């Protein structure tokens, strides 16, 4: 590939017109914005699909996904264009903040019989919600005895299946602090598995963030990190406001290191450290 464009030796040809057609469909379905510099990425991710379907060209592929028979493939195409890079305790200052500045209040709430709700929005294969679960278990080992839940959502069903299984490659264990990995994971062969205590705190559900959200209640903390970078500024602004409206008073939202809250949500949140925002208290009339 050169300048993001396939060279003459590419297996298939993805014309700019076909690229734009795909980019438009994907943005409408998922919010993911694919500028022309992503041509090489779209080519490599979708060439696999073209091959898997035994097709000869992107022209055949786009005709198929646009036809009545292509509905399932349309969804697979969108899934193939999500980027699912993640890591346990990624941007670990958020977990430090969560443990130090939020957990004491959440423990009091839980012990008083109140609900505690955390949302990992765009959770990928589960490393983020398991990191949250371990922070909770570190401060409250019997967390399961209380009404504490982590909702973990993503648009991609394949990554959600990995999260539900709770089994990961042994080499990933090193990013989990030693005391937590010793208490809440079990290694076997070249894999390790989370303890039921961690698994049961998390509910993995498919949710497309640009569609209506079925959850009725508010959250004490929302982690939405490294998801908004893929969306247009207009969509980011709309979604930040929707997130702010789902936060309980003084609830926290943690965002990715290269992201920032923009639009009307800025009036509802106070900045509390890099990429951490706290919901302002509702004005009492
Ligand atoms: C780079 S991963 C971030 C994972 C994790 N939050 C982290 O920071 O490590 C971005 C995730 O956002 C998900 N995503 C992209 N568009 C989405 C949408 N419209 N609704 C829900 N999830 C989406 C992708 O499937 C992907 O798993």
GROMACS .gro file of N, CA, C and O in nm, residues 56-112:
model
  228
   56UNK      N    1  -1.510  -1.210  -0.611
   56UNK     CA    2  -1.394  -1.176  -0.696
   56UNK      C    3  -1.356  -1.029  -0.685
   56UNK      O    4  -1.246  -0.990  -0.723
   57UNK      N    5  -1.449  -0.944  -0.634
   57UNK     CA    6  -1.419  -0.800  -0.635
   57UNK      C    7  -1.501  -0.726  -0.528
   57UNK      O    8  -1.600  -0.779  -0.476
   58UNK      N    9  -1.457  -0.602  -0.500
   58UNK     CA   10  -1.534  -0.516  -0.409
   58UNK      C   11  -1.666  -0.475  -0.473
   58UNK      O   12  -1.763  -0.446  -0.402
   59UNK      N   13  -1.672  -0.475  -0.605
   59UNK     CA   14  -1.798  -0.441  -0.673
   59UNK      C   15  -1.902  -0.548  -0.638
   59UNK      O   16  -2.018  -0.517  -0.604
   60UNK      N   17  -1.861  -0.676  -0.641
   60UNK     CA   18  -1.953  -0.786  -0.604
   60UNK      C   19  -1.995  -0.769  -0.457
   60UNK      O   20  -2.109  -0.788  -0.420
   61UNK      N   21  -1.895  -0.734  -0.372
   61UNK     CA   22  -1.920  -0.723  -0.229
   61UNK      C   23  -2.019  -0.611  -0.197
   61UNK      O   24  -2.116  -0.633  -0.124
   62UNK      N   25  -1.997  -0.493  -0.253
   62UNK     CA   26  -2.087  -0.381  -0.222
   62UNK      C   27  -2.227  -0.408  -0.277
   62UNK      O   28  -2.327  -0.375  -0.214
   63UNK      N   29  -2.234  -0.473  -0.394
   63UNK     CA   30  -2.366  -0.507  -0.451
   63UNK      C   31  -2.437  -0.603  -0.354
   63UNK      O   32  -2.557  -0.588  -0.326
   64UNK      N   33  -2.361  -0.699  -0.298
   64UNK     CA   34  -2.419  -0.797  -0.206
   64UNK      C   35  -2.470  -0.731  -0.078
   64UNK      O   36  -2.584  -0.753  -0.037
   65UNK      N   37  -2.387  -0.648  -0.015
   65UNK     CA   38  -2.431  -0.588   0.112
   65UNK      C   39  -2.547  -0.490   0.091
   65UNK      O   40  -2.626  -0.468   0.183
   66UNK      N   41  -2.560  -0.437  -0.027
   66UNK     CA   42  -2.672  -0.345  -0.053
   66UNK      C   43  -2.800  -0.419  -0.090
   66UNK      O   44  -2.908  -0.360  -0.090
   67UNK      N   45  -2.788  -0.549  -0.119
   67UNK     CA   46  -2.906  -0.626  -0.161
   67UNK      C   47  -2.981  -0.685  -0.043
   67UNK      O   48  -2.935  -0.679   0.072
   68UNK      N   49  -3.096  -0.747  -0.071
   68UNK     CA   50  -3.180  -0.801   0.037
   68UNK      C   51  -3.113  -0.920   0.107
   68UNK      O   52  -3.137  -0.944   0.225
   69UNK      N   53  -3.028  -0.994   0.035
   69UNK     CA   54  -2.961  -1.111   0.095
   69UNK      C   55  -2.844  -1.072   0.185
   69UNK      O   56  -2.790  -1.155   0.257
   70UNK      N   57  -2.804  -0.945   0.177
   70UNK     CA   58  -2.677  -0.905   0.240
   70UNK      C   59  -2.689  -0.845   0.379
   70UNK      O   60  -2.590  -0.790   0.431
   71UNK      N   61  -2.807  -0.856   0.442
   71UNK     CA   62  -2.827  -0.789   0.573
   71UNK      C   63  -2.726  -0.835   0.679
   71UNK      O   64  -2.670  -0.753   0.751
   72UNK      N   65  -2.706  -0.968   0.690
   72UNK     CA   66  -2.612  -1.019   0.792
   72UNK      C   67  -2.471  -0.971   0.762
   72UNK      O   68  -2.395  -0.934   0.851
   73UNK      N   69  -2.438  -0.973   0.632
   73UNK     CA   70  -2.302  -0.931   0.594
   73UNK      C   71  -2.281  -0.783   0.623
   73UNK      O   72  -2.171  -0.741   0.660
   74UNK      N   73  -2.387  -0.706   0.609
   74UNK     CA   74  -2.378  -0.562   0.636
   74UNK      C   75  -2.332  -0.542   0.781
   74UNK      O   76  -2.246  -0.460   0.812
   75UNK      N   77  -2.390  -0.620   0.871
   75UNK     CA   78  -2.353  -0.610   1.011
   75UNK      C   79  -2.208  -0.656   1.032
   75UNK      O   80  -2.131  -0.593   1.105
   76UNK      N   81  -2.171  -0.767   0.962
   76UNK     CA   82  -2.032  -0.816   0.975
   76UNK      C   83  -1.934  -0.712   0.922
   76UNK      O   84  -1.824  -0.697   0.973
   77UNK      N   85  -1.975  -0.642   0.816
   77UNK     CA   86  -1.889  -0.538   0.758
   77UNK      C   87  -1.864  -0.428   0.862
   77UNK      O   88  -1.750  -0.386   0.885
   78UNK      N   89  -1.973  -0.385   0.928
   78UNK     CA   90  -1.960  -0.280   1.030
   78UNK      C   91  -1.870  -0.330   1.144
   78UNK      O   92  -1.782  -0.257   1.190
   79UNK      N   93  -1.892  -0.455   1.187
   79UNK     CA   94  -1.810  -0.511   1.296
   79UNK      C   95  -1.663  -0.515   1.257
   79UNK      O   96  -1.575  -0.482   1.337
   80UNK      N   97  -1.638  -0.553   1.130
   80UNK     CA   98  -1.498  -0.563   1.084
   80UNK      C   99  -1.429  -0.427   1.087
   80UNK      O  100  -1.307  -0.419   1.094
   81UNK      N  101  -1.508  -0.320   1.082
   81UNK     CA  102  -1.447  -0.187   1.077
   81UNK      C  103  -1.440  -0.120   1.214
   81UNK      O  104  -1.403  -0.003   1.225
   82UNK      N  105  -1.477  -0.193   1.320
   82UNK     CA  106  -1.454  -0.138   1.454
   82UNK      C  107  -1.310  -0.170   1.494
   82UNK      O  108  -1.255  -0.271   1.451
   83UNK      N  109  -1.252  -0.084   1.574
   83UNK     CA  110  -1.115  -0.107   1.624
   83UNK      C  111  -1.127  -0.140   1.771
   83UNK      O  112  -1.184  -0.062   1.848
   84UNK      N  113  -1.076  -0.258   1.809
   84UNK     CA  114  -1.106  -0.311   1.942
   84UNK      C  115  -0.984  -0.317   2.034
   84UNK      O  116  -0.986  -0.388   2.136
   85UNK      N  117  -0.881  -0.240   2.000
   85UNK     CA  118  -0.758  -0.242   2.081
   85UNK      C  119  -0.790  -0.203   2.226
   85UNK      O  120  -0.858  -0.103   2.250
   86UNK      N  121  -0.743  -0.280   2.321
   86UNK     CA  122  -0.768  -0.252   2.462
   86UNK      C  123  -0.665  -0.324   2.547
   86UNK      O  124  -0.581  -0.397   2.494
   87UNK      N  125  -0.671  -0.304   2.677
   87UNK     CA  126  -0.569  -0.359   2.766
   87UNK      C  127  -0.622  -0.352   2.909
   87UNK      O  128  -0.697  -0.259   2.940
   88UNK      N  129  -0.583  -0.446   2.994
   88UNK     CA  130  -0.619  -0.436   3.136
   88UNK      C  131  -0.549  -0.314   3.196
   88UNK      O  132  -0.432  -0.288   3.165
   89UNK      N  133  -0.619  -0.241   3.279
   89UNK     CA  134  -0.566  -0.123   3.349
   89UNK      C  135  -0.502  -0.021   3.253
   89UNK      O  136  -0.404   0.045   3.287
   90UNK      N  137  -0.560  -0.011   3.132
   90UNK     CA  138  -0.514   0.091   3.036
   90UNK      C  139  -0.540   0.228   3.097
   90UNK      O  140  -0.648   0.249   3.154
   91UNK      N  141  -0.448   0.320   3.084
   91UNK     CA  142  -0.461   0.454   3.144
   91UNK      C  143  -0.496   0.439   3.292
   91UNK      O  144  -0.604   0.475   3.338
   92UNK      N  145  -0.403   0.378   3.364
   92UNK     CA  146  -0.433   0.332   3.500
   92UNK      C  147  -0.462   0.442   3.601
   92UNK      O  148  -0.516   0.415   3.708
   93UNK      N  149  -0.432   0.570   3.565
   93UNK     CA  150  -0.466   0.679   3.658
   93UNK      C  151  -0.618   0.688   3.679
   93UNK      O  152  -0.664   0.729   3.786
   94UNK      N  153  -0.697   0.641   3.581
   94UNK     CA  154  -0.843   0.641   3.601
   94UNK      C  155  -0.883   0.543   3.711
   94UNK      O  156  -0.973   0.570   3.790
   95UNK      N  157  -0.816   0.428   3.713
   95UNK     CA  158  -0.852   0.327   3.813
   95UNK      C  159  -0.805   0.371   3.952
   95UNK      O  160  -0.872   0.344   4.051
   96UNK      N  161  -0.692   0.442   3.956
   96UNK     CA  162  -0.645   0.498   4.083
   96UNK      C  163  -0.747   0.600   4.134
   96UNK      O  164  -0.784   0.600   4.251
   97UNK      N  165  -0.793   0.686   4.042
   97UNK     CA  166  -0.890   0.788   4.079
   97UNK      C  167  -1.019   0.722   4.128
   97UNK      O  168  -1.076   0.759   4.231
   98UNK      N  169  -1.064   0.623   4.053
   98UNK     CA  170  -1.188   0.551   4.087
   98UNK      C  171  -1.178   0.490   4.227
   98UNK      O  172  -1.268   0.506   4.310
   99UNK      N  173  -1.064   0.424   4.256
   99UNK     CA  174  -1.046   0.359   4.386
   99UNK      C  175  -1.040   0.461   4.499
   99UNK      O  176  -1.101   0.443   4.604
  100UNK      N  177  -0.966   0.570   4.474
  100UNK     CA  178  -0.941   0.666   4.582
  100UNK      C  179  -1.057   0.762   4.602
  100UNK      O  180  -1.095   0.791   4.715
  101UNK      N  181  -1.112   0.813   4.492
  101UNK     CA  182  -1.208   0.923   4.505
  101UNK      C  183  -1.354   0.882   4.490
  101UNK      O  184  -1.443   0.961   4.517
  102UNK      N  185  -1.378   0.762   4.442
  102UNK     CA  186  -1.518   0.724   4.422
  102UNK      C  187  -1.559   0.604   4.508
  102UNK      O  188  -1.666   0.603   4.566
  103UNK      N  189  -1.470   0.506   4.518
  103UNK     CA  190  -1.505   0.383   4.589
  103UNK      C  191  -1.553   0.406   4.733
  103UNK      O  192  -1.652   0.344   4.774
  104UNK      N  193  -1.488   0.496   4.813
  104UNK     CA  194  -1.537   0.511   4.951
  104UNK      C  195  -1.686   0.547   4.955
  104UNK      O  196  -1.763   0.489   5.032
  105UNK      N  197  -1.729   0.640   4.865
  105UNK     CA  198  -1.870   0.680   4.863
  105UNK      C  199  -1.958   0.563   4.813
  105UNK      O  200  -2.068   0.540   4.863
  106UNK      N  201  -1.907   0.489   4.715
  106UNK     CA  202  -1.985   0.378   4.659
  106UNK      C  203  -2.000   0.264   4.760
  106UNK      O  204  -2.105   0.201   4.768
  107UNK      N  205  -1.896   0.245   4.841
  107UNK     CA  206  -1.904   0.141   4.944
  107UNK      C  207  -2.011   0.181   5.047
  107UNK      O  208  -2.095   0.099   5.086
  108UNK      N  209  -2.012   0.309   5.087
  108UNK     CA  210  -2.115   0.354   5.184
  108UNK      C  211  -2.254   0.333   5.125
  108UNK      O  212  -2.345   0.286   5.194
  109UNK      N  213  -2.270   0.368   4.999
  109UNK     CA  214  -2.400   0.351   4.934
  109UNK      C  215  -2.442   0.203   4.935
  109UNK      O  216  -2.554   0.169   4.974
  110UNK      N  217  -2.348   0.117   4.892
  110UNK     CA  218  -2.380  -0.026   4.884
  110UNK      C  219  -2.418  -0.079   5.022
  110UNK      O  220  -2.516  -0.153   5.037
  111UNK      N  221  -2.341  -0.039   5.123
  111UNK     CA  222  -2.368  -0.089   5.259
  111UNK      C  223  -2.498  -0.034   5.315
  111UNK      O  224  -2.557  -0.094   5.406
  112UNK      N  225  -2.543   0.079   5.259
  112UNK     CA  226  -2.672   0.136   5.303
  112UNK      C  227  -2.788   0.075   5.223
  112UNK      O  228  -2.902   0.119   5.232
   0.00000   0.00000   0.00000
